Short mmCIF file of C-alpha atoms in Angstrom, two decimals:
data_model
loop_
_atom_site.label_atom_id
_atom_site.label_comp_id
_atom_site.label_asym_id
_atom_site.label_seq_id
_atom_site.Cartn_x
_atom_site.Cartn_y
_atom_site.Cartn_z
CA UNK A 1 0.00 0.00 0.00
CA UNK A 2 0.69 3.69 -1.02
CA UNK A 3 0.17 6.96 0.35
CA UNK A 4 0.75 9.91 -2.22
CA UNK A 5 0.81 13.25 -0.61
CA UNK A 6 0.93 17.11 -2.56
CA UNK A 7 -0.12 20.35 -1.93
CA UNK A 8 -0.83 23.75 -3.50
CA UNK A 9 -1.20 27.19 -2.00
CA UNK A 10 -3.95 29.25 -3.41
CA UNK A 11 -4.58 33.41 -3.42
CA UNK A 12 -8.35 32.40 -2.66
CA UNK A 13 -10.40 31.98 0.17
CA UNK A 14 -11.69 28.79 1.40
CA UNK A 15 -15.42 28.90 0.19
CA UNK A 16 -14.32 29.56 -3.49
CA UNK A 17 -11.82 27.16 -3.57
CA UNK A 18 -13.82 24.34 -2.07
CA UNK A 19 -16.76 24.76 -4.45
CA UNK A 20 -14.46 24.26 -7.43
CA UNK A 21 -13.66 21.00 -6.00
CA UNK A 22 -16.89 19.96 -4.59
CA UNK A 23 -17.72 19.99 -8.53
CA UNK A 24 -17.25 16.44 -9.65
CA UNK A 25 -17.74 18.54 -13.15
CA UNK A 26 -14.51 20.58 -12.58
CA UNK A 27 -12.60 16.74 -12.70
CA UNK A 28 -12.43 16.06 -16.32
CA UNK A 29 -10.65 19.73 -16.43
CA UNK A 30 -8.16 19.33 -14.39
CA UNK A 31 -7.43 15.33 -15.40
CA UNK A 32 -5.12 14.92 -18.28
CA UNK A 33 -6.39 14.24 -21.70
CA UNK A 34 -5.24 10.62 -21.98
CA UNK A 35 -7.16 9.69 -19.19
CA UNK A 36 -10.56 10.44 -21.16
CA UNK A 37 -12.02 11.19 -18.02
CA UNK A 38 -15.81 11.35 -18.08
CA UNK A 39 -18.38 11.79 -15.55
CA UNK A 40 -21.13 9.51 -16.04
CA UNK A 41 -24.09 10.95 -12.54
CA UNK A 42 -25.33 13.99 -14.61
CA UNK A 43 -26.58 15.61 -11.07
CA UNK A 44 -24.31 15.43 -7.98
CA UNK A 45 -25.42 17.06 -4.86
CA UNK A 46 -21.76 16.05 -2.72
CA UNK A 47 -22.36 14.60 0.88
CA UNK A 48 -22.00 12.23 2.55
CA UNK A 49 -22.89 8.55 0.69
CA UNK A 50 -23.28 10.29 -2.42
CA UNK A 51 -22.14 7.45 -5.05
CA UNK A 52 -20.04 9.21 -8.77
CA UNK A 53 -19.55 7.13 -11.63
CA UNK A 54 -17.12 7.60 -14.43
CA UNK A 55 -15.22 6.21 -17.23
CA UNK A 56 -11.33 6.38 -17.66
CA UNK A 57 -9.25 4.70 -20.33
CA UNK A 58 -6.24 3.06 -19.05
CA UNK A 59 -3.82 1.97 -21.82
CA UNK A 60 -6.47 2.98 -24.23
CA UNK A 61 -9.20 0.47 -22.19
CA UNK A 62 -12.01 2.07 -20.86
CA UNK A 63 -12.98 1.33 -17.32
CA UNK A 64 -15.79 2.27 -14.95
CA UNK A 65 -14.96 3.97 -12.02
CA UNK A 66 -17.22 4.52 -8.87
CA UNK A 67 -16.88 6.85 -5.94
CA UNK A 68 -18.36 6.86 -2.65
CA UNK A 69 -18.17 10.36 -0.71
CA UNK A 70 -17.42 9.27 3.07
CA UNK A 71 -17.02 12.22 4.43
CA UNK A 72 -18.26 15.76 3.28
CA UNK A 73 -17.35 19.27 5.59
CA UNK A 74 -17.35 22.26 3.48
CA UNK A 75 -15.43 24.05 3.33
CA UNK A 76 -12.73 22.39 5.09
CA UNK A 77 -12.30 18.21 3.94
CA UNK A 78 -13.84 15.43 1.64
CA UNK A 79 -13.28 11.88 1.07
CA UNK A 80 -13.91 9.50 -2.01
CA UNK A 81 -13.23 6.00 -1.70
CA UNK A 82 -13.20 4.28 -5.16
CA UNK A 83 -15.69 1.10 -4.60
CA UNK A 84 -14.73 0.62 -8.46
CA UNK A 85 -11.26 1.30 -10.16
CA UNK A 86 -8.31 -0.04 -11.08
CA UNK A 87 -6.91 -0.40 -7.86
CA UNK A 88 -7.49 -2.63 -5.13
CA UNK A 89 -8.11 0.60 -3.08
CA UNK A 90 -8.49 4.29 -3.58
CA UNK A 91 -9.01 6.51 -0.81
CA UNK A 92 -8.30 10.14 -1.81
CA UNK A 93 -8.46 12.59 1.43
CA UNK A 94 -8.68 16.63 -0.17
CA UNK A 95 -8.08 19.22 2.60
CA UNK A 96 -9.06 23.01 2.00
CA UNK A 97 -7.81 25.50 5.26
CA UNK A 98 -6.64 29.27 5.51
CA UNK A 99 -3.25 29.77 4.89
CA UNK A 100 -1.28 33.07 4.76
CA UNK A 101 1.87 33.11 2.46
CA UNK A 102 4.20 36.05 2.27
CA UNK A 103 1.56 38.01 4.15
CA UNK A 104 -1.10 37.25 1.50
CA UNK A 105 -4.63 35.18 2.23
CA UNK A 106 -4.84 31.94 0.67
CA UNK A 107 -5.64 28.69 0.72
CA UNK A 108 -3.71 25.33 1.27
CA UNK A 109 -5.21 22.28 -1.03
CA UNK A 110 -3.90 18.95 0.24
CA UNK A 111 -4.16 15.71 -1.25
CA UNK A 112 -3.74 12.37 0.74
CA UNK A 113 -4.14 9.68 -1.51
CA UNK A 114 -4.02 6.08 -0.08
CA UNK A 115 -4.11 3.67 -2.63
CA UNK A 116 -3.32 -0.63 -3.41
CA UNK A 117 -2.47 -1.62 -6.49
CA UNK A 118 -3.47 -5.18 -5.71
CA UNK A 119 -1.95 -7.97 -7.81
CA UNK A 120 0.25 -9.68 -5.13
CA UNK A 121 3.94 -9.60 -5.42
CA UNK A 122 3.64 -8.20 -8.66
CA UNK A 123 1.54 -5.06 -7.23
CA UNK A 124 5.41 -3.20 -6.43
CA UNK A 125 6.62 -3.86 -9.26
CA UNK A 126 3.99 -1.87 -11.23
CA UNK A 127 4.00 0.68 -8.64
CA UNK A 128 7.97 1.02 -9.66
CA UNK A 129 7.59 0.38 -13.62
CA UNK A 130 4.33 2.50 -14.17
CA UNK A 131 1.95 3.41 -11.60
CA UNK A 132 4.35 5.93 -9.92
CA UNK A 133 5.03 7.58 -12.98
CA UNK A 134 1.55 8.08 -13.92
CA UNK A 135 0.65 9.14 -10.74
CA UNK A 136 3.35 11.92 -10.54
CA UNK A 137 1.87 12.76 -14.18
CA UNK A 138 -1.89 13.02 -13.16
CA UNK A 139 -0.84 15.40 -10.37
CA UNK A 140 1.38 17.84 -11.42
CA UNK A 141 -1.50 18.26 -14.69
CA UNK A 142 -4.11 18.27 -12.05
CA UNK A 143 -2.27 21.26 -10.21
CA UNK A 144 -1.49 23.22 -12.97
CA UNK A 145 -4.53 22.94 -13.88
CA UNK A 146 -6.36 24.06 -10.81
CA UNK A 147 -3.94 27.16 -10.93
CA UNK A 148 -5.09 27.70 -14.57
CA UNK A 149 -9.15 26.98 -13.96
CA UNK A 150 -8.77 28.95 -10.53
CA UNK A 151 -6.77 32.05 -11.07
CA UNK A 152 -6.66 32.40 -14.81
CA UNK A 153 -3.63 35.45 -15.97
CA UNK A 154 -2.72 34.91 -12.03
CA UNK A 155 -1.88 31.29 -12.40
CA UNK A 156 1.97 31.98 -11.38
CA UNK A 157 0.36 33.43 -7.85
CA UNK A 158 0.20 29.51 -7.04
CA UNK A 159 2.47 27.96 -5.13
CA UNK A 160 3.15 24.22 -5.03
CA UNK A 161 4.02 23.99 -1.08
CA UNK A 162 4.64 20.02 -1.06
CA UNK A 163 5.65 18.20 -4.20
CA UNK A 164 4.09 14.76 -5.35
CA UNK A 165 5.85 12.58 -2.49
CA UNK A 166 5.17 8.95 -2.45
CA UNK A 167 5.28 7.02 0.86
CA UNK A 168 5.12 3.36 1.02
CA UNK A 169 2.84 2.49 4.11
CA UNK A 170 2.94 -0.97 6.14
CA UNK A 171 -0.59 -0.55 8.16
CA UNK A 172 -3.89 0.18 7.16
CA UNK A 173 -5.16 3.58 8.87
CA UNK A 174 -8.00 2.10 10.47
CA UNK A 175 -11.05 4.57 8.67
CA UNK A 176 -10.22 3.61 4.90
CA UNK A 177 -12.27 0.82 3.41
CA UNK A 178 -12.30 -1.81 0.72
CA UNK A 179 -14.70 -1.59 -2.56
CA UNK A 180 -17.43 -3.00 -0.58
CA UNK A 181 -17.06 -0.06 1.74
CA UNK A 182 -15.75 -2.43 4.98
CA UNK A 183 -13.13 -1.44 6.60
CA UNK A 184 -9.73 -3.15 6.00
CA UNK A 185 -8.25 -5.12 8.59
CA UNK A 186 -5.30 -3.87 9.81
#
């Protein structure tokens, strides 16, 4: 198991910035082309149990992919938990709070991801060969993208405060959950 961790520093308040995110809309803007990232649940009201479907391509496949919000407190913190993807778990933990940089207002976006690749012994091999790569990929598009989406002509204003770091993790935090939404044991 995984943990990828990155964060970006904002010129916006809290409220604005959350309700980009809280847009499962905005997604497809700030994921990278070759993904072909679609959303699928044409009205999403985000809260708690709230269930998102989309479709990816992975190596030109497509694949559904299903999200379960667990936890919802605007405009501070969500949670999705894939219950469908390609990965034996996806738990993606996005963090919104005040931050002043340089004397400036802002807000710090933080990504936790904790994710499985499954598939045994082979499972670090792929998270060596290709799934670290793509990773790193998916989330330095995703943040210049939210700079670009979110500040426009000001997009240099952000600041990327923690770089895509990639942890590997022995024990199971005891919240995150398998596909069928029980908890892993740890």
């Amino acid at each position: 198991m995984y943990q990828l961790r990155c964060a970006i520093w904002l010129p916006l308040n809290e409220a604005t910035t959350f309700a980009f995110f809280e847009d499962a809309h905005n997604l497809p803007r700030i994921t990278p082309p070759w993904l072909g990232f679609k959303v699928l649940t044409p009205t999403i009201h985000l809260q708690p149990g709230c269930i998102i479907d989309y479709t990816i391509r992975w190596a030109g496949l497509p694949m559904k992919w299903r999200t379960l919000i667990d936890e919802y407190d605007p405009p501070h913190r969500f949670v999705d938990t894939a219950l469908k993807s390609p990965y034996k778990l996806w738990h993606h933990l996005h963090t919104f709070r005040p931050h002043a940089r340089d004397n400036r207002p802002g807000t710090l976006v933080e990504d936790l991801v904790t994710y499985d690749i499954g598939y045994g012994p082979l499972g670090p091999l792929a998270q060596r060969l290709v799934v670290r790569r793509q990773l790193t990929h998916i989330f330095e598009f995703r943040q210049k993208m939210i700079a670009h989406y979110l500040l426009g002509d000001r997009a240099a204003d952000a600041v990327v405060t923690t770089p895509i770091h990639f942890t590997a993790v022995r024990a199971t935090p005891p919240a995150l959950k398998t596909r069928t939404g029980q908890p892993l044991p740890s």
